[in-house]
XYZ file of C-alpha atoms in Angstrom:
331
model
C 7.221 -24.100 18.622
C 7.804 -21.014 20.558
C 8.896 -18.386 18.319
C 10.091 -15.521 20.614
C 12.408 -18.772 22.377
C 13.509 -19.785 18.996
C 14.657 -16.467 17.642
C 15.764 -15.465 21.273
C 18.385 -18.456 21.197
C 19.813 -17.472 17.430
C 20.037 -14.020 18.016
C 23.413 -13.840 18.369
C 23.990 -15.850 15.319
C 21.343 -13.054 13.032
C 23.411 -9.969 14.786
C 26.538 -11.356 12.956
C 25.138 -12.598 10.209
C 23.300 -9.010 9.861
C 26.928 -7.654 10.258
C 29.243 -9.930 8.012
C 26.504 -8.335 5.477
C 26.785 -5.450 5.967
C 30.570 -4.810 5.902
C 32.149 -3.285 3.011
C 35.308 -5.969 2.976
C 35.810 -9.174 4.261
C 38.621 -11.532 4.980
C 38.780 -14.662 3.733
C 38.107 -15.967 7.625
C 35.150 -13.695 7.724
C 33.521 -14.757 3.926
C 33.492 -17.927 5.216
C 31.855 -17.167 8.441
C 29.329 -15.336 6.367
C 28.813 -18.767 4.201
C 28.644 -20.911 7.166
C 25.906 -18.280 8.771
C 23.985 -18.153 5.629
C 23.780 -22.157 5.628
C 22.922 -22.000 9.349
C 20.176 -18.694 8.725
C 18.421 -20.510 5.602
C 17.965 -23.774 7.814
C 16.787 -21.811 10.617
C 14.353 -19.634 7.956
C 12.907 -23.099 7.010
C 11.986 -24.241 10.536
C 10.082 -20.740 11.208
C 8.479 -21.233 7.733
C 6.898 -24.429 8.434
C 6.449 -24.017 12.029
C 4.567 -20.589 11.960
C 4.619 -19.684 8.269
C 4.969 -15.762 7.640
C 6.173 -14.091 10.468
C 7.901 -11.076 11.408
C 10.853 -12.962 12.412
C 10.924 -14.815 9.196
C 11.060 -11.599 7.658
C 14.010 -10.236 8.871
C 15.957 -13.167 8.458
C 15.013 -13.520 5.013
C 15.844 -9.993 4.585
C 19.568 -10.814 6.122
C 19.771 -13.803 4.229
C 19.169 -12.068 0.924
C 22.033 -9.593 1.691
C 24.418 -12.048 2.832
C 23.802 -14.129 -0.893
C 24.560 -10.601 -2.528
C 27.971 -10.421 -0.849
C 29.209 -14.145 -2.773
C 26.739 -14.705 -5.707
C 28.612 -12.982 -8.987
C 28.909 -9.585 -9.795
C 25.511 -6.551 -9.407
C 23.621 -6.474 -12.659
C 22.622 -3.339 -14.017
C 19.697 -1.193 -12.032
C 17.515 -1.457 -15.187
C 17.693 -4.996 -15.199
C 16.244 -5.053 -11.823
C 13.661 -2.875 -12.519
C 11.082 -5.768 -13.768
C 12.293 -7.945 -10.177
C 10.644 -5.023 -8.518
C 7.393 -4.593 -10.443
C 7.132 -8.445 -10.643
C 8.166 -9.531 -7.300
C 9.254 -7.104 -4.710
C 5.800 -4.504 -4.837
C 3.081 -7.543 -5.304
C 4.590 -8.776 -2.246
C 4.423 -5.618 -0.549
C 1.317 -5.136 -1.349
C 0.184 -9.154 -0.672
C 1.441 -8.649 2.853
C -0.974 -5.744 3.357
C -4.449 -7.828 2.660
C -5.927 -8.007 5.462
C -5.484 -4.762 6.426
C -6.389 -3.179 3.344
C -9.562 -5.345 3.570
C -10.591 -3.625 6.913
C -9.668 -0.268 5.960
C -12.403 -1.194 3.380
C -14.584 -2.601 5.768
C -14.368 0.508 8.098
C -14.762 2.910 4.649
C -17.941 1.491 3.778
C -19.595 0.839 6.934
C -18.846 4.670 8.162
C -19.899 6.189 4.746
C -22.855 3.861 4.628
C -23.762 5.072 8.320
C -23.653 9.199 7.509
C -25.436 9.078 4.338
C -28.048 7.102 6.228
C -28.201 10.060 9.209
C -28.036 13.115 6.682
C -30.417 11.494 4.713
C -33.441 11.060 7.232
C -32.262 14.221 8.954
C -32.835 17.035 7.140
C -31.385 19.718 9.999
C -27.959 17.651 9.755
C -28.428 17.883 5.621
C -28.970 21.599 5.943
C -25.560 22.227 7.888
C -24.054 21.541 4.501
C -25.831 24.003 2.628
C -28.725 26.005 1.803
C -31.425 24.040 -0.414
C -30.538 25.984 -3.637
C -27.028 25.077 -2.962
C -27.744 21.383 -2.388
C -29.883 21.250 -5.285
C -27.156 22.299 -7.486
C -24.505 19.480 -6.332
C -27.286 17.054 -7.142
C -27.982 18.053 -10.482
C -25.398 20.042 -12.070
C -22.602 20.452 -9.861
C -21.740 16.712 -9.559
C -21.384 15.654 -13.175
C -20.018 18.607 -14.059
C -16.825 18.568 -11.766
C -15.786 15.876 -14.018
C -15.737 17.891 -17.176
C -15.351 21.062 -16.404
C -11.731 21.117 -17.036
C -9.329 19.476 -19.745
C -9.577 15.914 -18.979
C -5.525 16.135 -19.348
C -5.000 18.565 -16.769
C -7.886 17.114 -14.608
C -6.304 13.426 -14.807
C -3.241 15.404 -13.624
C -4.713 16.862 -11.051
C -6.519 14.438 -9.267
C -3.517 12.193 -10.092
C -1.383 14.155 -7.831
C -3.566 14.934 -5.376
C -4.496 10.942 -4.664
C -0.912 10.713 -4.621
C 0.250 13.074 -2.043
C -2.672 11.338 0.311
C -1.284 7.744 -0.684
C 2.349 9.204 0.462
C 0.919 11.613 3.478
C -0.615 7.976 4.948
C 2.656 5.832 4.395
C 4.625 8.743 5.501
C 2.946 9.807 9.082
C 1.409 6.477 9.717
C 3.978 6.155 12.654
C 2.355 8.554 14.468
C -0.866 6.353 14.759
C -4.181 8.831 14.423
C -3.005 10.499 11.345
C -4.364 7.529 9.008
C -7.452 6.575 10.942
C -8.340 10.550 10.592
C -8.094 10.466 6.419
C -10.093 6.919 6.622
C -12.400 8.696 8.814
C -12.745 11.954 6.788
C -12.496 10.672 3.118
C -16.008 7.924 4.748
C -17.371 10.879 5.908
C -17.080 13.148 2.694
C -18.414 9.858 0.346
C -21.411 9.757 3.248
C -22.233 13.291 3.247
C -22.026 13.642 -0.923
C -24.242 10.285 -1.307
C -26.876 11.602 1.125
C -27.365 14.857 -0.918
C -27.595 13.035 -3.985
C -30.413 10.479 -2.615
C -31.797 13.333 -1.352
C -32.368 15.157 -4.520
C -33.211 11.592 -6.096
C -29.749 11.443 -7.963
C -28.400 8.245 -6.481
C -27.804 6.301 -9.098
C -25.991 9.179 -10.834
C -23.477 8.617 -7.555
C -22.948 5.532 -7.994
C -22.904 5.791 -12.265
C -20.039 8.480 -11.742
C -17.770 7.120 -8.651
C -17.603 3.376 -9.958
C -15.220 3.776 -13.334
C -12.608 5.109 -11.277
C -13.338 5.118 -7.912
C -12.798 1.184 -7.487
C -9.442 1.169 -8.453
C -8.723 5.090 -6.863
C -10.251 4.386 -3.351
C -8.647 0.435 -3.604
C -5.248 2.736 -3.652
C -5.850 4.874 -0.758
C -7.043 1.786 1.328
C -3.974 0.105 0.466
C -1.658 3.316 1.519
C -3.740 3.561 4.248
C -3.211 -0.361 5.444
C 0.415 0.637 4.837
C 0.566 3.710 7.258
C -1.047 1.188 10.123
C 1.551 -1.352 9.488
C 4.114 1.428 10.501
C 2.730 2.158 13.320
C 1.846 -1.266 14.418
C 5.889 -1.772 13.877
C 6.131 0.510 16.512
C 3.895 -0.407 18.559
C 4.266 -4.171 18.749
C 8.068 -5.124 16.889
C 7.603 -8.687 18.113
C 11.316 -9.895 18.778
C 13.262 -7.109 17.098
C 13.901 -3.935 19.011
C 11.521 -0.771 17.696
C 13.781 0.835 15.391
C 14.676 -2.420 13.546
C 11.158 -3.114 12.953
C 10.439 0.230 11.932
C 13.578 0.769 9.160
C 12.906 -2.616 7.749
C 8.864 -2.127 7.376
C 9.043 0.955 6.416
C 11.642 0.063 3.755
C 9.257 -2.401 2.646
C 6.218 0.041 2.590
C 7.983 2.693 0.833
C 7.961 -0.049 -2.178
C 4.349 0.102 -1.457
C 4.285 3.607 -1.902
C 6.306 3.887 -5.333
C 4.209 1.160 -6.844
C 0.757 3.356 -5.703
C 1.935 6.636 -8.020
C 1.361 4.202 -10.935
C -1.290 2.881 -9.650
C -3.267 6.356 -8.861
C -2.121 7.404 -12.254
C -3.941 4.892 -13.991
C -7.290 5.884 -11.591
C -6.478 9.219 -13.174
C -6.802 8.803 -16.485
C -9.773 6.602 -15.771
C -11.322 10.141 -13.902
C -9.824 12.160 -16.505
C -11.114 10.232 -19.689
C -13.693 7.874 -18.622
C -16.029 8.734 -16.071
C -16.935 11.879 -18.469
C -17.075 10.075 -21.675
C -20.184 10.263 -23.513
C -20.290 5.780 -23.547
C -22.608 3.275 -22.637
C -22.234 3.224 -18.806
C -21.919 -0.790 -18.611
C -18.621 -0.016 -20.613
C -17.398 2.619 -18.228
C -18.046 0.932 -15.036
C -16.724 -2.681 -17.025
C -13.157 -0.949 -17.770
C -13.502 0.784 -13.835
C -13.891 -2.934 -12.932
C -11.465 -4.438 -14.989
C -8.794 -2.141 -13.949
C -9.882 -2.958 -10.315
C -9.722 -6.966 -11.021
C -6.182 -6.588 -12.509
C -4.602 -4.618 -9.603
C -6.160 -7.219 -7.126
C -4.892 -10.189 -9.662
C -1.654 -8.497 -9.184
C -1.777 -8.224 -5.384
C -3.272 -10.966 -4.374
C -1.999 -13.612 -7.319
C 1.282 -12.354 -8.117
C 1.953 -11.433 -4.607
C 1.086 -14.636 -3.156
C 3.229 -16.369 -5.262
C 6.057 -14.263 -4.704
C 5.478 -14.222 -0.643
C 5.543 -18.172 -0.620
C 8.910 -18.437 -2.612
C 10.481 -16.173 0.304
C 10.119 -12.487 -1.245
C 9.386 -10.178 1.822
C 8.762 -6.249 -0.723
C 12.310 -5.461 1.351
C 13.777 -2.876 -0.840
C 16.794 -3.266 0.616
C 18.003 -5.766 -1.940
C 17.377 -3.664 -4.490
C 19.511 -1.094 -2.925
C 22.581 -3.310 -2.306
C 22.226 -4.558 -5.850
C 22.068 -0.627 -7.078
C 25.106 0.442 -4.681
C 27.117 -2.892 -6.361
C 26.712 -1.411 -9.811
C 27.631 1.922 -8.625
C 30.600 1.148 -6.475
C 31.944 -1.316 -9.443
């Protein structure tokens, strides 16, 4: 089937449909219309679905459809009640929709780092432009470890917490403009190249590894994914497929934005792992097993939940959960 024909020749019929859903009254001529279009949209939905599966034209008529059932399925239920639909439905497909491109922002992250700590370390002139000997020597063994203990672990969980978290929501945010996420991917690969050839240097390597794994798996797995979702706006832009540029950017980046609410929690629990863990005096199989654990639950949750929520029709839209909200309110 060819797509861009398909949707092309029902345009007209997702315009008004995308209207009679939007307006704030309706005759009784026009509620009907908006059943009738509904009937016709979900039929239509179906064909894409089996004919291409998930698509960015599926999307937004899903998206329509799902307003359109608001306007004649009973009264709004109250926002907290909604609050588990979006933690158990609406961000794990978000995030599920993201995969791929988390998985090369990965990809890129590790091959990059991998590349500069492999320069700096059989270059000693390019190791020395990032500090004297002495200086170098005290990253490796002292400075290092004791980053992560030098403070409260409280107010350092807090810290770092925020700080991960203004990234996560600087990528989502500016991702539009195209080379502001591949220049954090870039930068963060080069910092985790540069730190990892000073610590092979001075023979500390496994201490790297012993104090990034608790919570870097989960913390860096959050950054990729904001990352992946700064891209996705930009590819919106770039390539919107059958919808003109600022549809396909208001209804991704409605979608990533639920991306970006659900990555506060999950930077907050990388956090506490910093802020408690990686400094606790334990067995380090049982620091790096809870740093894994944590990282094999949030991938359970994207790629598990996610998927299951993507194949019953979710699309991570968070415009649903606004109409619902703006029901209760105006009622």
């Amino acid at each position: 089937m060819d797509l861009d024909a398909y949707s092309a020749a029902h345009r007209a019929e997702w315009d008004r449909l995308a209207e009679l859903g939007h307006r704030r009254q309706l005759s009784g001529a026009q509620s009907d219309e908006l059943i009738q279009a509904y009937q016709a949209g979900a039929t239509q939905l179906s064909v894409i679905k089996t004919a291409a599966g998930s698509t960015m034209q599926g999307d937004r008529l899903s998206v329509l459809l799902s307003r359109a059932r608001l306007r004649f399925t009973g009264a709004g239920t109250n926002v907290l009640a909604q609050i588990p639909r979006f933690f158990l439905i609406q961000l794990p497909a978000a995030l599920y929709r993201l995969r791929w491109l988390t998985l090369a922002v990965a990809v890129v992250t590790v091959v990059v780092a991998s590349l500069y700590a492999i320069w700096a370390t059989n270059n000693p002139d390019v190791l020395a432009n990032f500090g004297s000997p002495a200086e170098l020597e005290q990253l490796a063994n002292q400075g290092f470890v004791s980053y992560y203990s030098e403070n409260p672990a409280a107010s350092f969980a807090g810290r770092v917490w925020t700080n991960n978290a203004w990234i996560a929501a600087q990528c989502v945010a500016f991702g539009i403009l195209g080379v502001y996420v591949p220049y954090i991917v870039l930068q963060n690969a080069q910092n985790l190249g540069v730190t990892a050839a000073v610590m092979f240097a001075y023979d500390q390597g496994d201490t790297f590894f012993l104090y990034i794994a608790p919570h870097g798996l989960l913390e860096l797995t959050a950054i990729f994914v904001a990352a992946a979702a700064g891209l996705r706006i930009f590819w919106a832009w770039i390539a919107p497929g059958a919808r003109t540029r600022g549809q396909a950017l208001a209804e991704d980046a409605r979608a990533l934005f639920t991306v970006a609410i659900g990555l506060v929690f999950v930077l907050l629990v990388s956090g506490i792992l910093e802020g408690f863990v990686t400094p606790a005096p334990w067995p380090w199989p049982v620091k790096i097993g809870i740093g894994a654990a944590a990282l094999l639950a949030f991938l359970a949750y994207m790629l598990v939940l996610g998927g299951r929520a993507v194949r019953a029709g979710e699309t991570g839209d968070l415009a649903e959960f606004e109409a619902g909200s703006a029901r209760v309110f105006a009622g």
